[in-house]
């Protein structure tokens, strides 16, 4: 069970609304993924990738697929040490891509999920 901060307790007291519990990210083959409150998955690059390939120097979406299956190619990346193709850990419809990746590659080298995310996927039913 997640701990609730003092300020969250005060907010709950005055609003009567309990904050949503944080969802832990899962990791598969260098991709972290987590479920957003809207039920869609947000996927990004896990820390283990940086340890394996070093600083990312190039990234590109190998395809413009709108529907992905588990293990479909998701992102080609090149680092100081090697070149890798990251695979999708889930199946579904791609509803958003981080278009900023191509404009500013350093976004992928930041451990912040708000900047190093790759795609948002609506899960297959």
CSV table of N, CA and C in Angstrom, one decimal:
chain,number,residue,atom,x,y,z
A,1,UNK,N,0.8,-1.2,0.0
A,1,UNK,CA,0.0,0.0,0.0
A,1,UNK,C,0.9,1.2,0.0
A,2,UNK,N,0.6,2.2,-0.9
A,2,UNK,CA,1.3,3.4,-1.0
A,2,UNK,C,1.1,4.3,0.2
A,3,UNK,N,2.2,5.0,0.6
A,3,UNK,CA,2.1,5.9,1.7
A,3,UNK,C,1.4,7.2,1.2
A,4,UNK,N,0.6,7.8,2.1
A,4,UNK,CA,0.0,9.1,1.7
A,4,UNK,C,0.7,10.2,2.5
A,5,UNK,N,1.1,11.2,1.8
A,5,UNK,CA,1.8,12.3,2.5
A,5,UNK,C,0.8,13.1,3.3
A,6,UNK,N,1.4,13.9,4.2
A,6,UNK,CA,0.6,14.8,5.1
A,6,UNK,C,-0.3,15.7,4.3
A,7,UNK,N,0.2,16.3,3.2
A,7,UNK,CA,-0.6,17.2,2.4
A,7,UNK,C,-1.7,16.5,1.6
A,8,UNK,N,-1.5,15.3,1.2
A,8,UNK,CA,-2.5,14.5,0.6
A,8,UNK,C,-3.6,14.2,1.6
A,9,UNK,N,-3.3,13.9,2.8
A,9,UNK,CA,-4.3,13.7,3.9
A,9,UNK,C,-5.1,14.9,4.1
A,10,UNK,N,-4.5,16.1,4.1
A,10,UNK,CA,-5.2,17.4,4.2
A,10,UNK,C,-6.2,17.6,3.1
A,11,UNK,N,-5.7,17.3,1.9
A,11,UNK,CA,-6.5,17.5,0.7
A,11,UNK,C,-7.7,16.5,0.7
A,12,UNK,N,-7.5,15.3,1.1
A,12,UNK,CA,-8.6,14.3,1.3
A,12,UNK,C,-9.6,14.8,2.3
A,13,UNK,N,-9.1,15.3,3.4
A,13,UNK,CA,-9.9,15.8,4.5
A,13,UNK,C,-10.9,16.9,4.0
A,14,UNK,N,-10.3,17.9,3.2
A,14,UNK,CA,-11.1,19.0,2.8
A,14,UNK,C,-12.0,18.7,1.5
A,15,UNK,N,-11.5,17.9,0.7
A,15,UNK,CA,-12.2,17.6,-0.6
A,15,UNK,C,-13.1,16.3,-0.5
A,16,UNK,N,-12.7,15.5,0.4
A,16,UNK,CA,-13.4,14.2,0.5
A,16,UNK,C,-12.9,13.2,-0.7
A,17,UNK,N,-12.0,13.7,-1.5
A,17,UNK,CA,-11.5,12.8,-2.6
A,17,UNK,C,-10.2,12.3,-2.3
A,18,UNK,N,-10.0,11.0,-2.5
A,18,UNK,CA,-8.7,10.4,-2.3
A,18,UNK,C,-8.0,10.4,-3.6
A,19,UNK,N,-6.7,10.7,-3.5
A,19,UNK,CA,-5.8,10.7,-4.7
A,19,UNK,C,-5.7,9.3,-5.2
A,20,UNK,N,-5.6,9.2,-6.5
A,20,UNK,CA,-5.4,7.9,-7.2
A,20,UNK,C,-4.0,7.4,-6.7
A,21,UNK,N,-4.0,6.1,-6.5
A,21,UNK,CA,-2.7,5.5,-6.1
A,21,UNK,C,-1.8,5.5,-7.3
A,22,UNK,N,-0.5,5.7,-7.0
A,22,UNK,CA,0.5,5.7,-8.1
A,22,UNK,C,0.6,4.3,-8.7
A,23,UNK,N,0.7,4.2,-10.0
A,23,UNK,CA,0.8,2.9,-10.6
A,23,UNK,C,2.3,2.6,-10.9
A,24,UNK,N,2.7,1.5,-10.5
A,24,UNK,CA,4.1,1.1,-10.7
A,24,UNK,C,4.4,0.7,-12.2
A,25,UNK,N,5.5,1.2,-12.7
A,25,UNK,CA,5.8,0.8,-14.1
A,25,UNK,C,6.4,-0.6,-14.1
A,26,UNK,N,6.1,-1.3,-15.2
A,26,UNK,CA,6.6,-2.7,-15.4
A,26,UNK,C,7.7,-2.5,-16.5
A,27,UNK,N,8.7,-3.4,-16.5
A,27,UNK,CA,9.7,-3.3,-17.5
A,27,UNK,C,9.9,-4.6,-18.2
A,28,UNK,N,10.0,-4.5,-19.6
A,28,UNK,CA,10.2,-5.7,-20.4
A,28,UNK,C,11.2,-5.3,-21.5
A,29,UNK,N,12.3,-6.0,-21.6
A,29,UNK,CA,13.3,-5.8,-22.6
A,29,UNK,C,13.7,-4.3,-22.9
A,30,UNK,N,13.9,-3.6,-21.8
A,30,UNK,CA,14.3,-2.2,-21.9
A,30,UNK,C,13.2,-1.2,-22.1
A,31,UNK,N,12.0,-1.6,-22.1
A,31,UNK,CA,10.9,-0.7,-22.2
A,31,UNK,C,10.1,-0.7,-20.9
A,32,UNK,N,9.9,0.5,-20.3
A,32,UNK,CA,9.0,0.6,-19.1
A,32,UNK,C,7.6,0.9,-19.7
A,33,UNK,N,6.6,0.4,-19.0
A,33,UNK,CA,5.2,0.7,-19.4
A,33,UNK,C,4.3,0.8,-18.2
A,34,UNK,N,3.4,1.7,-18.2
A,34,UNK,CA,2.5,1.9,-17.1
A,34,UNK,C,1.1,2.3,-17.6
A,35,UNK,N,0.1,2.0,-16.8
A,35,UNK,CA,-1.2,2.4,-17.2
A,35,UNK,C,-1.6,3.8,-16.7
A,36,UNK,N,-2.0,4.6,-17.6
A,36,UNK,CA,-2.5,6.0,-17.3
A,36,UNK,C,-3.9,5.9,-16.7
A,37,UNK,N,-4.3,6.9,-16.0
A,37,UNK,CA,-5.7,6.9,-15.4
A,37,UNK,C,-6.7,6.7,-16.5
A,38,UNK,N,-6.5,7.0,-17.7
A,38,UNK,CA,-7.4,6.9,-18.8
A,38,UNK,C,-7.5,5.4,-19.4
A,39,UNK,N,-6.6,4.5,-18.8
A,39,UNK,CA,-6.6,3.1,-19.2
A,39,UNK,C,-5.6,2.8,-20.4
A,40,UNK,N,-5.0,3.9,-20.9
A,40,UNK,CA,-4.0,3.7,-22.0
A,40,UNK,C,-2.6,3.4,-21.4
A,41,UNK,N,-1.8,2.8,-22.1
A,41,UNK,CA,-0.4,2.6,-21.7
A,41,UNK,C,0.5,3.6,-22.2
A,42,UNK,N,1.5,4.1,-21.3
A,42,UNK,CA,2.5,5.0,-21.7
A,42,UNK,C,3.8,4.1,-21.7
A,43,UNK,N,4.6,4.2,-22.7
A,43,UNK,CA,5.8,3.4,-22.8
A,43,UNK,C,7.0,4.3,-23.0
A,44,UNK,N,8.2,3.9,-22.4
A,44,UNK,CA,9.4,4.7,-22.4
A,44,UNK,C,10.6,3.8,-22.3
A,45,UNK,N,11.8,4.5,-22.3
A,45,UNK,CA,13.0,3.7,-22.3
A,45,UNK,C,13.5,3.6,-20.8
A,46,UNK,N,13.7,2.3,-20.5
A,46,UNK,CA,14.2,2.0,-19.1
A,46,UNK,C,15.6,2.3,-18.9
A,47,UNK,N,16.0,2.5,-17.7
A,47,UNK,CA,17.4,2.8,-17.3
A,47,UNK,C,18.3,1.7,-17.7
A,48,UNK,N,17.9,0.5,-17.8
A,48,UNK,CA,18.8,-0.6,-18.2
A,48,UNK,C,19.3,-0.4,-19.6
A,49,UNK,N,18.6,0.3,-20.5
A,49,UNK,CA,19.0,0.5,-21.9
A,49,UNK,C,20.3,1.4,-21.8
A,50,UNK,N,20.3,2.5,-21.0
A,50,UNK,CA,21.4,3.4,-20.9
A,50,UNK,C,22.6,2.6,-20.4
A,51,UNK,N,22.5,1.7,-19.5
A,51,UNK,CA,23.6,0.9,-19.0
A,51,UNK,C,24.2,0.0,-20.1
A,52,UNK,N,23.3,-0.4,-21.0
A,52,UNK,CA,23.7,-1.3,-22.1
A,52,UNK,C,24.4,-0.6,-23.3
A,53,UNK,N,23.7,0.5,-23.7
A,53,UNK,CA,24.2,1.1,-24.9
A,53,UNK,C,24.9,2.5,-24.7
A,54,UNK,N,24.8,3.0,-23.5
A,54,UNK,CA,25.4,4.3,-23.2
A,54,UNK,C,24.5,5.4,-23.6
A,55,UNK,N,25.0,6.6,-23.8
A,55,UNK,CA,24.2,7.7,-24.2
A,55,UNK,C,23.5,7.5,-25.5
A,56,UNK,N,22.3,7.8,-25.6
A,56,UNK,CA,21.6,7.6,-26.9
A,56,UNK,C,21.9,8.8,-27.8
A,57,UNK,N,22.4,8.5,-29.0
A,57,UNK,CA,22.8,9.6,-30.0
A,57,UNK,C,21.9,9.7,-31.2
A,58,UNK,N,21.0,8.7,-31.4
A,58,UNK,CA,20.1,8.7,-32.5
A,58,UNK,C,18.9,7.8,-32.2
A,59,UNK,N,17.7,8.2,-32.6
A,59,UNK,CA,16.5,7.4,-32.4
A,59,UNK,C,15.6,7.7,-33.6
A,60,UNK,N,14.8,6.6,-34.0
A,60,UNK,CA,13.9,6.7,-35.1
A,60,UNK,C,12.8,5.7,-34.9
A,61,UNK,N,11.6,6.0,-35.3
A,61,UNK,CA,10.5,5.0,-35.3
A,61,UNK,C,10.7,4.2,-36.6
A,62,UNK,N,10.9,2.9,-36.5
A,62,UNK,CA,11.2,2.1,-37.7
A,62,UNK,C,10.0,2.0,-38.7
A,63,UNK,N,8.8,2.1,-38.1
A,63,UNK,CA,7.6,2.0,-38.9
A,63,UNK,C,6.6,3.0,-38.3
A,64,UNK,N,5.6,3.3,-39.1
A,64,UNK,CA,4.5,4.2,-38.7
A,64,UNK,C,3.3,3.3,-38.4
A,65,UNK,N,3.5,2.1,-37.9
A,65,UNK,CA,2.3,1.2,-37.6
A,65,UNK,C,1.4,1.9,-36.6
A,66,UNK,N,0.1,1.8,-36.8
A,66,UNK,CA,-0.9,2.3,-35.9
A,66,UNK,C,-1.4,1.2,-35.0
A,67,UNK,N,-1.3,-0.1,-35.4
A,67,UNK,CA,-1.6,-1.2,-34.6
A,67,UNK,C,-0.3,-2.0,-34.3
A,68,UNK,N,0.0,-2.2,-33.1
A,68,UNK,CA,1.2,-3.0,-32.8
A,68,UNK,C,0.9,-4.3,-32.0
A,69,UNK,N,1.7,-5.3,-32.2
A,69,UNK,CA,1.6,-6.5,-31.5
A,69,UNK,C,2.8,-6.6,-30.5
A,70,UNK,N,2.7,-7.5,-29.6
A,70,UNK,CA,3.8,-7.8,-28.7
A,70,UNK,C,5.0,-8.2,-29.5
A,71,UNK,N,6.2,-7.6,-29.3
A,71,UNK,CA,7.4,-7.8,-29.9
A,71,UNK,C,7.5,-7.1,-31.3
A,72,UNK,N,6.6,-6.3,-31.7
A,72,UNK,CA,6.8,-5.5,-32.9
A,72,UNK,C,7.9,-4.5,-32.7
A,73,UNK,N,8.6,-4.1,-33.7
A,73,UNK,CA,9.6,-3.0,-33.6
A,73,UNK,C,8.9,-1.7,-33.2
A,74,UNK,N,9.5,-1.1,-32.2
A,74,UNK,CA,8.9,0.1,-31.6
A,74,UNK,C,9.8,1.4,-31.9
A,75,UNK,N,11.1,1.2,-31.6
A,75,UNK,CA,12.0,2.3,-31.7
A,75,UNK,C,13.4,1.8,-32.0
A,76,UNK,N,14.1,2.3,-33.1
A,76,UNK,CA,15.5,2.1,-33.3
A,76,UNK,C,16.3,3.1,-32.6
A,77,UNK,N,17.3,2.7,-31.8
A,77,UNK,CA,18.1,3.6,-31.1
A,77,UNK,C,19.6,3.3,-31.3
A,78,UNK,N,20.4,4.3,-31.3
A,78,UNK,CA,21.9,4.1,-31.5
A,78,UNK,C,22.5,4.8,-30.3
A,79,UNK,N,23.4,4.1,-29.6
A,79,UNK,CA,24.1,4.7,-28.5
A,79,UNK,C,25.6,4.7,-28.7
A,80,UNK,N,26.3,5.1,-27.6
A,80,UNK,CA,27.8,5.2,-27.7
A,80,UNK,C,28.4,3.8,-27.9
A,81,UNK,N,27.7,2.7,-27.4
A,81,UNK,CA,28.2,1.4,-27.4
A,81,UNK,C,27.6,0.4,-28.4
A,82,UNK,N,26.3,0.6,-28.8
A,82,UNK,CA,25.7,-0.3,-29.7
A,82,UNK,C,24.4,0.3,-30.3
A,83,UNK,N,23.9,-0.5,-31.2
A,83,UNK,CA,22.6,-0.1,-31.9
A,83,UNK,C,21.6,-1.2,-31.5
A,84,UNK,N,20.4,-0.7,-31.2
A,84,UNK,CA,19.3,-1.7,-30.7
A,84,UNK,C,18.0,-1.3,-31.3
A,85,UNK,N,17.1,-2.3,-31.4
A,85,UNK,CA,15.7,-2.0,-31.8
A,85,UNK,C,14.9,-2.5,-30.6
A,86,UNK,N,14.2,-1.5,-30.0
A,86,UNK,CA,13.3,-1.8,-28.9
A,86,UNK,C,12.0,-2.3,-29.4
A,87,UNK,N,11.5,-3.3,-28.7
A,87,UNK,CA,10.2,-4.0,-29.1
A,87,UNK,C,9.1,-3.7,-28.1
A,88,UNK,N,7.9,-3.7,-28.7
A,88,UNK,CA,6.7,-3.4,-27.9
A,88,UNK,C,6.4,-4.5,-26.9
A,89,UNK,N,6.2,-4.2,-25.6
A,89,UNK,CA,5.9,-5.2,-24.6
A,89,UNK,C,4.3,-5.5,-24.6
A,90,UNK,N,3.5,-4.7,-25.3
A,90,UNK,CA,2.1,-4.8,-25.3
A,90,UNK,C,1.5,-4.7,-26.7
A,91,UNK,N,0.3,-5.2,-26.8
A,91,UNK,CA,-0.4,-5.0,-28.1
A,91,UNK,C,-1.5,-4.0,-28.0
A,92,UNK,N,-1.7,-3.2,-29.1
A,92,UNK,CA,-2.8,-2.2,-29.1
A,92,UNK,C,-2.6,-1.2,-30.2
A,93,UNK,N,-3.4,-0.2,-30.1
A,93,UNK,CA,-3.4,0.9,-31.1
A,93,UNK,C,-2.5,2.1,-30.6
A,94,UNK,N,-1.6,2.5,-31.5
A,94,UNK,CA,-0.7,3.7,-31.1
A,94,UNK,C,-1.6,4.9,-31.3
A,95,UNK,N,-1.8,5.6,-30.2
A,95,UNK,CA,-2.6,6.8,-30.2
A,95,UNK,C,-1.8,8.1,-30.1
A,96,UNK,N,-0.5,8.0,-29.8
A,96,UNK,CA,0.4,9.1,-29.7
A,96,UNK,C,1.8,8.7,-29.8
A,97,UNK,N,2.6,9.4,-30.5
A,97,UNK,CA,4.1,9.2,-30.5
A,97,UNK,C,4.8,10.5,-30.0
A,98,UNK,N,5.9,10.3,-29.3
A,98,UNK,CA,6.7,11.5,-28.8
A,98,UNK,C,7.4,12.0,-30.0
A,99,UNK,N,6.8,13.0,-30.7
A,99,UNK,CA,7.4,13.6,-31.9
A,99,UNK,C,8.6,14.4,-31.6
A,100,UNK,N,8.8,14.8,-30.3
A,100,UNK,CA,10.0,15.6,-29.9
A,100,UNK,C,11.3,14.8,-29.9
A,101,UNK,N,11.2,13.5,-30.0
A,101,UNK,CA,12.4,12.7,-29.9
A,101,UNK,C,13.3,13.0,-31.1
A,102,UNK,N,12.8,13.2,-32.3
A,102,UNK,CA,13.6,13.5,-33.5
A,102,UNK,C,14.2,14.9,-33.4
A,103,UNK,N,13.5,15.8,-32.8
A,103,UNK,CA,13.9,17.2,-32.7
A,103,UNK,C,15.0,17.4,-31.6
A,104,UNK,N,14.9,16.6,-30.5
A,104,UNK,CA,15.8,16.8,-29.4
A,104,UNK,C,16.1,15.4,-28.8
A,105,UNK,N,17.2,14.8,-29.3
A,105,UNK,CA,17.5,13.4,-28.9
A,105,UNK,C,17.9,13.4,-27.4
A,106,UNK,N,18.3,14.5,-26.8
A,106,UNK,CA,18.7,14.4,-25.4
A,106,UNK,C,17.4,14.2,-24.5
A,107,UNK,N,16.2,14.3,-25.0
A,107,UNK,CA,15.0,14.0,-24.2
A,107,UNK,C,15.0,12.5,-23.8
A,108,UNK,N,15.6,11.7,-24.7
A,108,UNK,CA,15.6,10.2,-24.4
A,108,UNK,C,16.7,9.9,-23.3
A,109,UNK,N,17.7,10.8,-23.2
A,109,UNK,CA,18.7,10.5,-22.2
A,109,UNK,C,18.4,11.0,-20.8
A,110,UNK,N,17.2,11.6,-20.6
A,110,UNK,CA,16.7,12.0,-19.3
A,110,UNK,C,15.9,11.0,-18.7
A,111,UNK,N,16.1,10.7,-17.4
A,111,UNK,CA,15.3,9.6,-16.7
A,111,UNK,C,13.9,10.0,-16.4
A,112,UNK,N,13.4,11.1,-16.8
A,112,UNK,CA,12.1,11.6,-16.5
A,112,UNK,C,11.1,11.1,-17.5
A,113,UNK,N,10.1,10.3,-17.0
A,113,UNK,CA,9.1,9.7,-17.9
A,113,UNK,C,8.3,10.8,-18.6
A,114,UNK,N,8.2,12.0,-18.1
A,114,UNK,CA,7.5,13.0,-18.9
A,114,UNK,C,8.2,13.4,-20.1
A,115,UNK,N,9.5,13.2,-20.2
A,115,UNK,CA,10.3,13.6,-21.4
A,115,UNK,C,10.8,12.4,-22.2
A,116,UNK,N,11.1,11.2,-21.6
A,116,UNK,CA,11.6,10.1,-22.3
A,116,UNK,C,10.6,9.1,-22.8
A,117,UNK,N,9.4,9.4,-22.8
A,117,UNK,CA,8.4,8.4,-23.2
A,117,UNK,C,8.5,8.3,-24.7
A,118,UNK,N,8.0,7.2,-25.2
A,118,UNK,CA,8.1,6.9,-26.7
A,118,UNK,C,6.7,7.0,-27.3
A,119,UNK,N,5.8,6.1,-26.8
A,119,UNK,CA,4.4,6.1,-27.4
A,119,UNK,C,3.4,5.9,-26.3
A,120,UNK,N,2.2,6.2,-26.7
A,120,UNK,CA,1.0,5.9,-25.9
A,120,UNK,C,0.2,4.9,-26.7
A,121,UNK,N,-0.3,3.9,-26.0
A,121,UNK,CA,-1.0,2.8,-26.7
A,121,UNK,C,-2.3,2.5,-26.0
A,122,UNK,N,-3.4,2.4,-26.8
A,122,UNK,CA,-4.6,1.9,-26.3
A,122,UNK,C,-4.6,0.4,-26.4
A,123,UNK,N,-4.7,-0.3,-25.2
A,123,UNK,CA,-4.6,-1.8,-25.3
A,123,UNK,C,-5.6,-2.5,-26.1
A,124,UNK,N,-5.2,-3.6,-26.7
A,124,UNK,CA,-6.1,-4.4,-27.5
A,124,UNK,C,-7.1,-5.0,-26.6
A,125,UNK,N,-8.3,-5.2,-27.2
A,125,UNK,CA,-9.3,-5.8,-26.3
A,125,UNK,C,-9.5,-7.3,-26.7
